[in-house]
């Protein structure tokens, strides 16, 4: 009996031991807290707005590098740019070999807790002008030992599409020269950082001033004039274009470029150059929309003979006033029932 009791106790102990040992076996799977790593150099980039030359817009990028440590350290940062964006001007930046579109910049010593702002210039490298596009770049801090912080993103905004209204008139040709007086009004809802003005010239007409852009797009057919100044919404930019004219009456076309930037139609005019001058009425007279993405809808014109009809179903209209047909039907039914009852009562009284 004692032997059986001992065997039972031993079996129960063997069954109970794994339950106690299980937590001890699982303990190594839980990672022990490691010592806090020394802080590295951090970097943050600000939003970039590209503007200026609409064919190759550019804009400033500010990167703030900070040393959160307790001792002085050299603060570097790594810059990554998306496709169709390039670094045009960088302070102490050099490309990272083997990593496309990546630069290592900075390196100045930063006291403990101090920061420094680096100012760079980012430009569009797209082969054709693009508008209303957003892309993302990234920066990360790095110390002298090569320890790199996590990357943080910053946004790059290409110029939005907008509306510009063009007006131009030509003075009479005198002694082989004339002046085209140009007015460009920003009819959009936001400031723009510049635009391009082109003059398409036939044989015998040449642009004397201002200086044409040396980019090869108008070689042989005219002149491109870059207007890089900021033009606020509702503001008009006025300037003169001086032309030399030989060989009688000539026709030139002036326009705003690139054409895919503008939401309105009055961006091109045709001028006749002769002794009496040329007006700037142009080909397109459609007024620009209220905003860069707003398309005005035609307003309805009331006709004097139009008949207004209601599209509301009868069931949804207001109820009519007065006694309806259903009321008369109900009264008739009641009177019929009352007459039948009186007839039955009369017969019973007669029998009695």
Short mmCIF file of N, CA, C and O in Angstrom, two decimals, residues 174-247:
data_model
loop_
_atom_site.label_atom_id
_atom_site.label_comp_id
_atom_site.label_asym_id
_atom_site.label_seq_id
_atom_site.Cartn_x
_atom_site.Cartn_y
_atom_site.Cartn_z
N UNK A 174 8.58 102.58 -87.48
CA UNK A 174 9.24 103.82 -87.86
C UNK A 174 10.73 103.55 -87.97
O UNK A 174 11.35 103.05 -87.02
N UNK A 175 11.28 103.86 -89.15
CA UNK A 175 12.72 103.63 -89.39
C UNK A 175 13.12 102.18 -89.12
O UNK A 175 14.19 101.90 -88.59
N UNK A 176 12.23 101.27 -89.49
CA UNK A 176 12.56 99.85 -89.37
C UNK A 176 12.49 99.29 -87.97
O UNK A 176 12.96 98.17 -87.75
N UNK A 177 11.89 100.01 -87.02
CA UNK A 177 11.77 99.49 -85.65
C UNK A 177 10.36 99.73 -85.13
O UNK A 177 9.66 100.66 -85.56
N UNK A 178 9.95 98.90 -84.22
CA UNK A 178 8.66 99.06 -83.54
C UNK A 178 8.78 98.52 -82.12
O UNK A 178 9.68 97.73 -81.81
N UNK A 179 7.84 98.93 -81.29
CA UNK A 179 7.80 98.48 -79.89
C UNK A 179 6.47 97.79 -79.63
O UNK A 179 5.40 98.34 -79.90
N UNK A 180 6.56 96.57 -79.12
CA UNK A 180 5.37 95.83 -78.70
C UNK A 180 5.20 96.02 -77.20
O UNK A 180 6.10 95.67 -76.42
N UNK A 181 4.07 96.57 -76.81
CA UNK A 181 3.81 96.81 -75.39
C UNK A 181 2.96 95.65 -74.86
O UNK A 181 1.85 95.42 -75.31
N UNK A 182 3.54 94.96 -73.87
CA UNK A 182 2.96 93.71 -73.37
C UNK A 182 2.44 93.92 -71.95
O UNK A 182 3.08 94.58 -71.13
N UNK A 183 1.26 93.35 -71.69
CA UNK A 183 0.69 93.31 -70.34
C UNK A 183 0.23 91.89 -70.03
O UNK A 183 -0.58 91.33 -70.77
N UNK A 184 0.78 91.35 -68.96
CA UNK A 184 0.42 89.99 -68.53
C UNK A 184 -0.15 90.10 -67.13
O UNK A 184 0.51 90.58 -66.21
N UNK A 185 -1.39 89.65 -66.96
CA UNK A 185 -2.09 89.74 -65.68
C UNK A 185 -2.28 88.36 -65.08
O UNK A 185 -2.74 87.43 -65.77
N UNK A 186 -1.93 88.22 -63.83
CA UNK A 186 -2.14 86.96 -63.11
C UNK A 186 -3.60 86.89 -62.69
O UNK A 186 -4.02 87.52 -61.72
N UNK A 187 -4.39 86.13 -63.42
CA UNK A 187 -5.80 85.97 -63.11
C UNK A 187 -6.06 84.71 -62.29
O UNK A 187 -7.22 84.31 -62.11
N UNK A 188 -5.03 84.09 -61.78
CA UNK A 188 -5.18 82.93 -60.92
C UNK A 188 -5.44 83.35 -59.49
O UNK A 188 -5.67 84.51 -59.17
N UNK A 189 -5.36 82.38 -58.59
CA UNK A 189 -5.69 82.62 -57.18
C UNK A 189 -4.47 82.58 -56.28
O UNK A 189 -4.61 82.62 -55.06
N UNK A 190 -3.26 82.49 -56.85
CA UNK A 190 -2.05 82.44 -56.02
C UNK A 190 -0.90 83.09 -56.79
O UNK A 190 -0.97 83.28 -58.01
N UNK A 191 0.16 83.45 -56.06
CA UNK A 191 1.34 84.05 -56.68
C UNK A 191 2.07 83.01 -57.51
O UNK A 191 2.07 81.81 -57.19
N UNK A 192 2.72 83.48 -58.58
CA UNK A 192 3.57 82.59 -59.37
C UNK A 192 4.99 83.13 -59.34
O UNK A 192 5.21 84.33 -59.18
N UNK A 193 5.94 82.23 -59.49
CA UNK A 193 7.34 82.62 -59.38
C UNK A 193 8.01 82.94 -60.68
O UNK A 193 9.24 82.98 -60.75
N UNK A 194 7.26 83.18 -61.74
CA UNK A 194 7.84 83.51 -63.02
C UNK A 194 7.12 82.84 -64.16
O UNK A 194 6.35 81.89 -63.96
N UNK A 195 7.33 83.34 -65.38
CA UNK A 195 6.71 82.75 -66.55
C UNK A 195 7.60 83.03 -67.76
O UNK A 195 8.57 83.80 -67.70
N UNK A 196 7.26 82.40 -68.89
CA UNK A 196 8.03 82.54 -70.11
C UNK A 196 7.16 83.21 -71.18
O UNK A 196 5.97 82.85 -71.35
N UNK A 197 7.73 84.17 -71.91
CA UNK A 197 7.04 84.90 -72.98
C UNK A 197 7.80 84.67 -74.28
O UNK A 197 9.02 84.84 -74.33
N UNK A 198 7.09 84.27 -75.33
CA UNK A 198 7.76 83.95 -76.59
C UNK A 198 7.22 84.84 -77.71
O UNK A 198 6.04 85.22 -77.73
N UNK A 199 8.12 85.17 -78.65
CA UNK A 199 7.77 85.94 -79.85
C UNK A 199 8.18 85.10 -81.05
O UNK A 199 9.37 84.82 -81.25
N UNK A 200 7.20 84.67 -81.84
CA UNK A 200 7.48 83.89 -83.05
C UNK A 200 7.60 84.87 -84.21
O UNK A 200 6.64 85.58 -84.54
N UNK A 201 8.77 84.92 -84.83
CA UNK A 201 9.07 85.96 -85.84
C UNK A 201 9.30 85.34 -87.21
O UNK A 201 9.99 84.32 -87.33
N UNK A 202 8.75 85.96 -88.26
CA UNK A 202 9.06 85.52 -89.63
C UNK A 202 10.37 86.13 -90.09
O UNK A 202 11.02 86.90 -89.37
N UNK A 203 10.76 85.82 -91.31
CA UNK A 203 11.96 86.42 -91.90
C UNK A 203 11.77 87.92 -92.00
O UNK A 203 10.71 88.41 -92.41
N UNK A 204 12.78 88.69 -91.64
CA UNK A 204 12.72 90.13 -91.67
C UNK A 204 12.36 90.77 -90.36
O UNK A 204 12.34 92.00 -90.25
N UNK A 205 12.08 89.97 -89.32
CA UNK A 205 11.75 90.50 -87.99
C UNK A 205 12.72 89.88 -86.99
O UNK A 205 12.94 88.66 -86.98
N UNK A 206 13.28 90.74 -86.14
CA UNK A 206 14.23 90.27 -85.12
C UNK A 206 13.94 91.01 -83.82
O UNK A 206 13.61 92.20 -83.80
N UNK A 207 14.08 90.28 -82.70
CA UNK A 207 13.90 90.88 -81.38
C UNK A 207 15.21 91.55 -80.98
O UNK A 207 16.25 90.89 -80.87
N UNK A 208 15.14 92.88 -80.77
CA UNK A 208 16.34 93.63 -80.37
C UNK A 208 16.52 93.68 -78.86
O UNK A 208 17.64 93.68 -78.37
N UNK A 209 15.43 93.73 -78.12
CA UNK A 209 15.48 93.74 -76.65
C UNK A 209 14.09 93.36 -76.13
O UNK A 209 13.08 93.59 -76.83
N UNK A 210 14.04 92.78 -74.95
CA UNK A 210 15.15 92.38 -74.07
C UNK A 210 15.89 91.16 -74.60
O UNK A 210 15.55 90.63 -75.66
N UNK A 211 16.87 90.73 -73.84
CA UNK A 211 17.72 89.62 -74.26
C UNK A 211 16.93 88.32 -74.29
O UNK A 211 16.16 88.01 -73.37
N UNK A 212 17.12 87.55 -75.35
CA UNK A 212 16.46 86.25 -75.48
C UNK A 212 17.16 85.21 -74.62
O UNK A 212 18.38 85.26 -74.42
N UNK A 213 16.40 84.27 -74.12
CA UNK A 213 16.97 83.18 -73.34
C UNK A 213 17.81 82.29 -74.25
O UNK A 213 17.40 81.96 -75.37
N UNK A 214 18.97 81.91 -73.78
CA UNK A 214 19.90 81.11 -74.57
C UNK A 214 19.70 79.63 -74.25
O UNK A 214 20.53 78.99 -73.61
N UNK A 215 18.54 79.08 -74.71
CA UNK A 215 18.26 77.68 -74.41
C UNK A 215 17.96 76.88 -75.67
O UNK A 215 17.71 75.68 -75.58
N UNK A 216 17.96 77.52 -76.82
CA UNK A 216 17.83 76.80 -78.07
C UNK A 216 16.44 76.42 -78.48
O UNK A 216 16.26 75.81 -79.54
N UNK A 217 15.40 76.73 -77.69
CA UNK A 217 14.05 76.31 -78.06
C UNK A 217 13.47 77.16 -79.19
O UNK A 217 12.60 76.71 -79.92
N UNK A 218 13.90 78.43 -79.31
CA UNK A 218 13.33 79.33 -80.32
C UNK A 218 14.33 79.70 -81.40
O UNK A 218 14.11 80.66 -82.14
N UNK A 219 15.42 78.98 -81.49
CA UNK A 219 16.44 79.32 -82.49
C UNK A 219 15.85 79.18 -83.89
O UNK A 219 15.29 78.15 -84.26
N UNK A 220 15.96 80.26 -84.67
CA UNK A 220 15.47 80.24 -86.03
C UNK A 220 14.02 80.61 -86.20
O UNK A 220 13.59 80.92 -87.31
N UNK A 221 13.23 80.59 -85.12
CA UNK A 221 11.80 80.90 -85.25
C UNK A 221 11.39 82.05 -84.35
O UNK A 221 10.23 82.49 -84.43
N UNK A 222 12.25 82.53 -83.52
CA UNK A 222 11.85 83.64 -82.66
C UNK A 222 12.70 83.76 -81.42
O UNK A 222 13.88 83.39 -81.40
N UNK A 223 12.08 84.26 -80.36
CA UNK A 223 12.80 84.61 -79.13
C UNK A 223 11.96 84.22 -77.93
O UNK A 223 10.73 84.42 -77.91
N UNK A 224 12.62 83.67 -76.92
CA UNK A 224 11.98 83.38 -75.64
C UNK A 224 12.51 84.36 -74.60
O UNK A 224 13.72 84.50 -74.43
N UNK A 225 11.60 85.03 -73.91
CA UNK A 225 11.96 86.00 -72.89
C UNK A 225 11.48 85.48 -71.54
O UNK A 225 10.28 85.23 -71.36
N UNK A 226 12.39 85.28 -70.62
CA UNK A 226 12.05 84.76 -69.30
C UNK A 226 11.74 85.91 -68.36
O UNK A 226 12.53 86.85 -68.24
N UNK A 227 10.59 85.84 -67.71
CA UNK A 227 10.19 86.82 -66.71
C UNK A 227 10.20 86.13 -65.36
O UNK A 227 9.20 85.53 -64.92
N UNK A 228 11.33 86.18 -64.63
CA UNK A 228 11.47 85.40 -63.40
C UNK A 228 10.90 86.07 -62.15
O UNK A 228 10.95 85.49 -61.08
N UNK A 229 10.36 87.26 -62.27
CA UNK A 229 9.87 87.95 -61.09
C UNK A 229 8.57 87.33 -60.59
O UNK A 229 7.77 86.80 -61.35
N UNK A 230 8.36 87.44 -59.27
CA UNK A 230 7.14 86.91 -58.65
C UNK A 230 5.96 87.81 -59.05
O UNK A 230 6.04 89.04 -58.98
N UNK A 231 4.89 87.18 -59.49
CA UNK A 231 3.71 87.91 -59.93
C UNK A 231 2.53 87.48 -59.05
O UNK A 231 2.08 86.34 -59.11
N UNK A 232 2.06 88.41 -58.20
CA UNK A 232 0.96 88.09 -57.31
C UNK A 232 -0.36 87.97 -58.03
O UNK A 232 -0.52 88.44 -59.16
N UNK A 233 -1.33 87.33 -57.38
CA UNK A 233 -2.63 87.18 -58.02
C UNK A 233 -3.29 88.55 -58.18
O UNK A 233 -3.31 89.36 -57.27
N UNK A 234 -3.79 88.80 -59.39
CA UNK A 234 -4.40 90.08 -59.71
C UNK A 234 -3.42 91.16 -60.14
O UNK A 234 -3.83 92.26 -60.51
N UNK A 235 -2.13 90.88 -60.13
CA UNK A 235 -1.10 91.86 -60.49
C UNK A 235 -0.78 91.75 -61.98
O UNK A 235 -0.78 90.65 -62.55
N UNK A 236 -0.48 92.90 -62.60
CA UNK A 236 -0.13 92.95 -64.02
C UNK A 236 1.35 93.27 -64.20
O UNK A 236 1.86 94.20 -63.58
N UNK A 237 2.00 92.48 -65.02
CA UNK A 237 3.41 92.70 -65.38
C UNK A 237 3.44 93.36 -66.75
O UNK A 237 2.98 92.79 -67.74
N UNK A 238 3.99 94.59 -66.84
CA UNK A 238 4.05 95.34 -68.09
C UNK A 238 5.50 95.52 -68.52
O UNK A 238 6.35 95.87 -67.69
N UNK A 239 5.77 95.29 -69.79
CA UNK A 239 7.12 95.48 -70.32
C UNK A 239 7.04 95.68 -71.83
O UNK A 239 6.00 95.41 -72.45
N UNK A 240 8.13 96.16 -72.42
CA UNK A 240 8.19 96.44 -73.85
C UNK A 240 9.16 95.48 -74.54
O UNK A 240 10.19 95.10 -73.95
N UNK A 241 8.81 95.10 -75.75
CA UNK A 241 9.68 94.28 -76.60
C UNK A 241 9.96 95.09 -77.85
O UNK A 241 9.04 95.48 -78.58
N UNK A 242 11.24 95.34 -78.13
CA UNK A 242 11.63 96.15 -79.27
C UNK A 242 12.00 95.22 -80.43
O UNK A 242 12.80 94.29 -80.28
N UNK A 243 11.40 95.48 -81.62
CA UNK A 243 11.62 94.65 -82.79
C UNK A 243 12.20 95.48 -83.93
O UNK A 243 11.88 96.67 -84.07
N UNK A 244 13.03 94.87 -84.74
CA UNK A 244 13.48 95.47 -86.00
C UNK A 244 12.73 94.78 -87.13
O UNK A 244 12.61 93.55 -87.16
N UNK A 245 12.21 95.60 -88.07
CA UNK A 245 11.35 95.08 -89.12
C UNK A 245 11.87 95.57 -90.47
O UNK A 245 12.10 96.76 -90.67
N UNK A 246 12.05 94.64 -91.40
CA UNK A 246 12.44 94.97 -92.77
C UNK A 246 11.59 94.18 -93.74
O UNK A 246 11.21 93.03 -93.46
N UNK A 247 11.28 94.83 -94.89
CA UNK A 247 10.57 94.09 -95.93
C UNK A 247 9.08 94.24 -95.91
O UNK A 247 8.37 93.33 -96.37
#
